[in-house]
Amino acid sequence: FVPTRVLEILGFLIDSENMTISVSPERIQDILDEMKHIEGKKSVQKRDLERLAGKMVFVCSVVPGGRTFMRELLDTLSALRGKKHW
C-alpha cells in the first residue's frame, strides 16, 4: 500500500508533500468555458453571471487575493433585480 500524496477533492488538488492546494485543470477549464460563453456579448442575464461568479468565488478560496478581483462582478450582481434581468 502506497499512500497518496496528491488528492483531488471538489476540484482542488491537495498535495501533502509540498503542502499546497491548487485548482484542478478541469475546474479551470470549466470556468474558462463559462467566460467564453459570456465574452463578447452586449448583455448577459443575471443567472449567467451568477453561474460564473459562483464558480469563481469557490476557486477564490484557494487563490490568494482572488476575492479582490471579484468585487466588481459581485457589485454588479447585487444591483440586478430578477434572474432574467439583463
mmCIF file with all atom_site columns, C-alpha atoms in Angstrom:
data_model
loop_
_atom_site.group_PDB
_atom_site.id
_atom_site.type_symbol
_atom_site.label_atom_id
_atom_site.label_alt_id
_atom_site.label_comp_id
_atom_site.label_asym_id
_atom_site.label_entity_id
_atom_site.label_seq_id
_atom_site.pdbx_PDB_ins_code
_atom_site.Cartn_x
_atom_site.Cartn_y
_atom_site.Cartn_z
_atom_site.occupancy
_atom_site.B_iso_or_equiv
_atom_site.pdbx_formal_charge
_atom_site.auth_seq_id
_atom_site.auth_comp_id
_atom_site.auth_asym_id
_atom_site.auth_atom_id
_atom_site.pdbx_PDB_model_num
ATOM 1  C CA . PHE A 1 1  ? 0.000   0.000  0.000   1.00 0.00 ? 1  PHE A CA 1
ATOM 2  C CA . VAL A 1 2  ? 1.429   3.349  -1.103  1.00 0.00 ? 2  VAL A CA 1
ATOM 3  C CA . PRO A 1 3  ? -0.095  6.489  0.439   1.00 0.00 ? 3  PRO A CA 1
ATOM 4  C CA . THR A 1 4  ? -1.406  9.131  -1.947  1.00 0.00 ? 4  THR A CA 1
ATOM 5  C CA . ARG A 1 5  ? 0.473   12.404 -1.908  1.00 0.00 ? 5  ARG A CA 1
ATOM 6  C CA . VAL A 1 6  ? -1.879  14.322 -4.191  1.00 0.00 ? 6  VAL A CA 1
ATOM 7  C CA . LEU A 1 7  ? -5.613  14.023 -3.638  1.00 0.00 ? 7  LEU A CA 1
ATOM 8  C CA . GLU A 1 8  ? -8.392  15.718 -5.627  1.00 0.00 ? 8  GLU A CA 1
ATOM 9  C CA . ILE A 1 9  ? -11.381 16.889 -3.616  1.00 0.00 ? 9  ILE A CA 1
ATOM 10 C CA . LEU A 1 10 ? -14.143 19.048 -5.139  1.00 0.00 ? 10 LEU A CA 1
ATOM 11 C CA . GLY A 1 11 ? -11.860 20.221 -7.921  1.00 0.00 ? 11 GLY A CA 1
ATOM 12 C CA . PHE A 1 12 ? -8.970  21.125 -5.631  1.00 0.00 ? 12 PHE A CA 1
ATOM 13 C CA . LEU A 1 13 ? -5.658  19.274 -5.706  1.00 0.00 ? 13 LEU A CA 1
ATOM 14 C CA . ILE A 1 14 ? -4.263  18.802 -2.212  1.00 0.00 ? 14 ILE A CA 1
ATOM 15 C CA . ASP A 1 15 ? -0.564  17.997 -2.229  1.00 0.00 ? 15 ASP A CA 1
ATOM 16 C CA . SER A 1 16 ? 0.535   16.715 1.184   1.00 0.00 ? 16 SER A CA 1
ATOM 17 C CA . GLU A 1 17 ? 4.188   16.501 0.184   1.00 0.00 ? 17 GLU A CA 1
ATOM 18 C CA . ASN A 1 18 ? 4.545   20.152 -0.890  1.00 0.00 ? 18 ASN A CA 1
ATOM 19 C CA . MET A 1 19 ? 1.773   21.342 1.475   1.00 0.00 ? 19 MET A CA 1
ATOM 20 C CA . THR A 1 20 ? -0.122  23.126 -1.299  1.00 0.00 ? 20 THR A CA 1
ATOM 21 C CA . ILE A 1 21 ? -3.676  23.387 -2.554  1.00 0.00 ? 21 ILE A CA 1
ATOM 22 C CA . SER A 1 22 ? -4.298  24.157 -6.220  1.00 0.00 ? 22 SER A CA 1
ATOM 23 C CA . VAL A 1 23 ? -7.189  24.163 -8.662  1.00 0.00 ? 23 VAL A CA 1
ATOM 24 C CA . SER A 1 24 ? -7.609  21.174 -10.959 1.00 0.00 ? 24 SER A CA 1
ATOM 25 C CA . PRO A 1 25 ? -7.234  21.740 -14.712 1.00 0.00 ? 25 PRO A CA 1
ATOM 26 C CA . GLU A 1 26 ? -10.826 20.539 -15.219 1.00 0.00 ? 26 GLU A CA 1
ATOM 27 C CA . ARG A 1 27 ? -12.185 23.188 -12.843 1.00 0.00 ? 27 ARG A CA 1
ATOM 28 C CA . ILE A 1 28 ? -10.125 25.894 -14.565 1.00 0.00 ? 28 ILE A CA 1
ATOM 29 C CA . GLN A 1 29 ? -11.377 24.778 -17.976 1.00 0.00 ? 29 GLN A CA 1
ATOM 30 C CA . ASP A 1 30 ? -14.963 24.849 -16.701 1.00 0.00 ? 30 ASP A CA 1
ATOM 31 C CA . ILE A 1 31 ? -14.549 28.491 -15.638 1.00 0.00 ? 31 ILE A CA 1
ATOM 32 C CA . LEU A 1 32 ? -12.888 29.404 -18.937 1.00 0.00 ? 32 LEU A CA 1
ATOM 33 C CA . ASP A 1 33 ? -15.797 27.802 -20.819 1.00 0.00 ? 33 ASP A CA 1
ATOM 34 C CA . GLU A 1 34 ? -18.261 29.917 -18.804 1.00 0.00 ? 34 GLU A CA 1
ATOM 35 C CA . MET A 1 35 ? -16.233 33.034 -19.599 1.00 0.00 ? 35 MET A CA 1
ATOM 36 C CA . LYS A 1 36 ? -16.204 32.208 -23.319 1.00 0.00 ? 36 LYS A CA 1
ATOM 37 C CA . HIS A 1 37 ? -19.994 31.803 -23.190 1.00 0.00 ? 37 HIS A CA 1
ATOM 38 C CA . ILE A 1 38 ? -20.312 35.380 -21.855 1.00 0.00 ? 38 ILE A CA 1
ATOM 39 C CA . GLU A 1 39 ? -17.402 37.030 -23.696 1.00 0.00 ? 39 GLU A CA 1
ATOM 40 C CA . GLY A 1 40 ? -18.286 39.429 -26.471 1.00 0.00 ? 40 GLY A CA 1
ATOM 41 C CA . LYS A 1 41 ? -21.986 39.677 -25.610 1.00 0.00 ? 41 LYS A CA 1
ATOM 42 C CA . LYS A 1 42 ? -23.503 43.132 -25.284 1.00 0.00 ? 42 LYS A CA 1
ATOM 43 C CA . SER A 1 43 ? -25.736 41.999 -22.435 1.00 0.00 ? 43 SER A CA 1
ATOM 44 C CA . VAL A 1 44 ? -25.889 38.955 -20.193 1.00 0.00 ? 44 VAL A CA 1
ATOM 45 C CA . GLN A 1 45 ? -28.659 37.604 -17.976 1.00 0.00 ? 45 GLN A CA 1
ATOM 46 C CA . LYS A 1 46 ? -28.157 37.722 -14.228 1.00 0.00 ? 46 LYS A CA 1
ATOM 47 C CA . ARG A 1 47 ? -28.335 33.924 -13.914 1.00 0.00 ? 47 ARG A CA 1
ATOM 48 C CA . ASP A 1 48 ? -25.393 33.550 -16.337 1.00 0.00 ? 48 ASP A CA 1
ATOM 49 C CA . LEU A 1 49 ? -23.330 35.970 -14.258 1.00 0.00 ? 49 LEU A CA 1
ATOM 50 C CA . GLU A 1 50 ? -24.356 34.142 -11.081 1.00 0.00 ? 50 GLU A CA 1
ATOM 51 C CA . ARG A 1 51 ? -23.209 30.830 -12.515 1.00 0.00 ? 51 ARG A CA 1
ATOM 52 C CA . LEU A 1 52 ? -19.802 32.286 -13.417 1.00 0.00 ? 52 LEU A CA 1
ATOM 53 C CA . ALA A 1 53 ? -19.459 34.154 -10.107 1.00 0.00 ? 53 ALA A CA 1
ATOM 54 C CA . GLY A 1 54 ? -20.313 31.035 -8.112  1.00 0.00 ? 54 GLY A CA 1
ATOM 55 C CA . LYS A 1 55 ? -17.597 29.024 -9.779  1.00 0.00 ? 55 LYS A CA 1
ATOM 56 C CA . MET A 1 56 ? -15.066 31.821 -9.411  1.00 0.00 ? 56 MET A CA 1
ATOM 57 C CA . VAL A 1 57 ? -15.849 32.538 -5.739  1.00 0.00 ? 57 VAL A CA 1
ATOM 58 C CA . PHE A 1 58 ? -15.421 28.841 -4.950  1.00 0.00 ? 58 PHE A CA 1
ATOM 59 C CA . VAL A 1 59 ? -11.993 28.822 -6.602  1.00 0.00 ? 59 VAL A CA 1
ATOM 60 C CA . CYS A 1 60 ? -11.049 32.103 -4.872  1.00 0.00 ? 60 CYS A CA 1
ATOM 61 C CA . SER A 1 61 ? -10.951 30.203 -1.587  1.00 0.00 ? 61 SER A CA 1
ATOM 62 C CA . VAL A 1 62 ? -7.529  28.836 -2.639  1.00 0.00 ? 62 VAL A CA 1
ATOM 63 C CA . VAL A 1 63 ? -6.300  31.703 -4.848  1.00 0.00 ? 63 VAL A CA 1
ATOM 64 C CA . PRO A 1 64 ? -4.527  34.344 -2.743  1.00 0.00 ? 64 PRO A CA 1
ATOM 65 C CA . GLY A 1 65 ? -6.106  37.746 -3.343  1.00 0.00 ? 65 GLY A CA 1
ATOM 66 C CA . GLY A 1 66 ? -8.634  36.294 -5.764  1.00 0.00 ? 66 GLY A CA 1
ATOM 67 C CA . ARG A 1 67 ? -11.666 37.712 -3.966  1.00 0.00 ? 67 ARG A CA 1
ATOM 68 C CA . THR A 1 68 ? -10.372 41.257 -4.580  1.00 0.00 ? 68 THR A CA 1
ATOM 69 C CA . PHE A 1 69 ? -10.842 40.826 -8.313  1.00 0.00 ? 69 PHE A CA 1
ATOM 70 C CA . MET A 1 70 ? -14.391 39.539 -7.818  1.00 0.00 ? 70 MET A CA 1
ATOM 71 C CA . ARG A 1 71 ? -15.651 42.772 -6.229  1.00 0.00 ? 71 ARG A CA 1
ATOM 72 C CA . GLU A 1 72 ? -16.916 44.417 -9.432  1.00 0.00 ? 72 GLU A CA 1
ATOM 73 C CA . LEU A 1 73 ? -18.759 41.293 -10.570 1.00 0.00 ? 73 LEU A CA 1
ATOM 74 C CA . LEU A 1 74 ? -20.380 40.837 -7.154  1.00 0.00 ? 74 LEU A CA 1
ATOM 75 C CA . ASP A 1 75 ? -21.401 44.518 -7.047  1.00 0.00 ? 75 ASP A CA 1
ATOM 76 C CA . THR A 1 76 ? -22.996 44.188 -10.487 1.00 0.00 ? 76 THR A CA 1
ATOM 77 C CA . LEU A 1 77 ? -24.919 41.103 -9.378  1.00 0.00 ? 77 LEU A CA 1
ATOM 78 C CA . SER A 1 78 ? -26.271 42.823 -6.280  1.00 0.00 ? 78 SER A CA 1
ATOM 79 C CA . ALA A 1 79 ? -27.577 45.714 -8.408  1.00 0.00 ? 79 ALA A CA 1
ATOM 80 C CA . LEU A 1 80 ? -29.609 43.420 -10.687 1.00 0.00 ? 80 LEU A CA 1
ATOM 81 C CA . ARG A 1 81 ? -33.157 42.570 -9.599  1.00 0.00 ? 81 ARG A CA 1
ATOM 82 C CA . GLY A 1 82 ? -34.577 39.415 -11.188 1.00 0.00 ? 82 GLY A CA 1
ATOM 83 C CA . LYS A 1 83 ? -32.940 36.260 -12.506 1.00 0.00 ? 83 LYS A CA 1
ATOM 84 C CA . LYS A 1 84 ? -33.761 37.249 -16.070 1.00 0.00 ? 84 LYS A CA 1
ATOM 85 C CA . HIS A 1 85 ? -32.564 40.835 -15.663 1.00 0.00 ? 85 HIS A CA 1
ATOM 86 C CA . TRP A 1 86 ? -30.081 41.793 -18.385 1.00 0.00 ? 86 TRP A CA 1
#
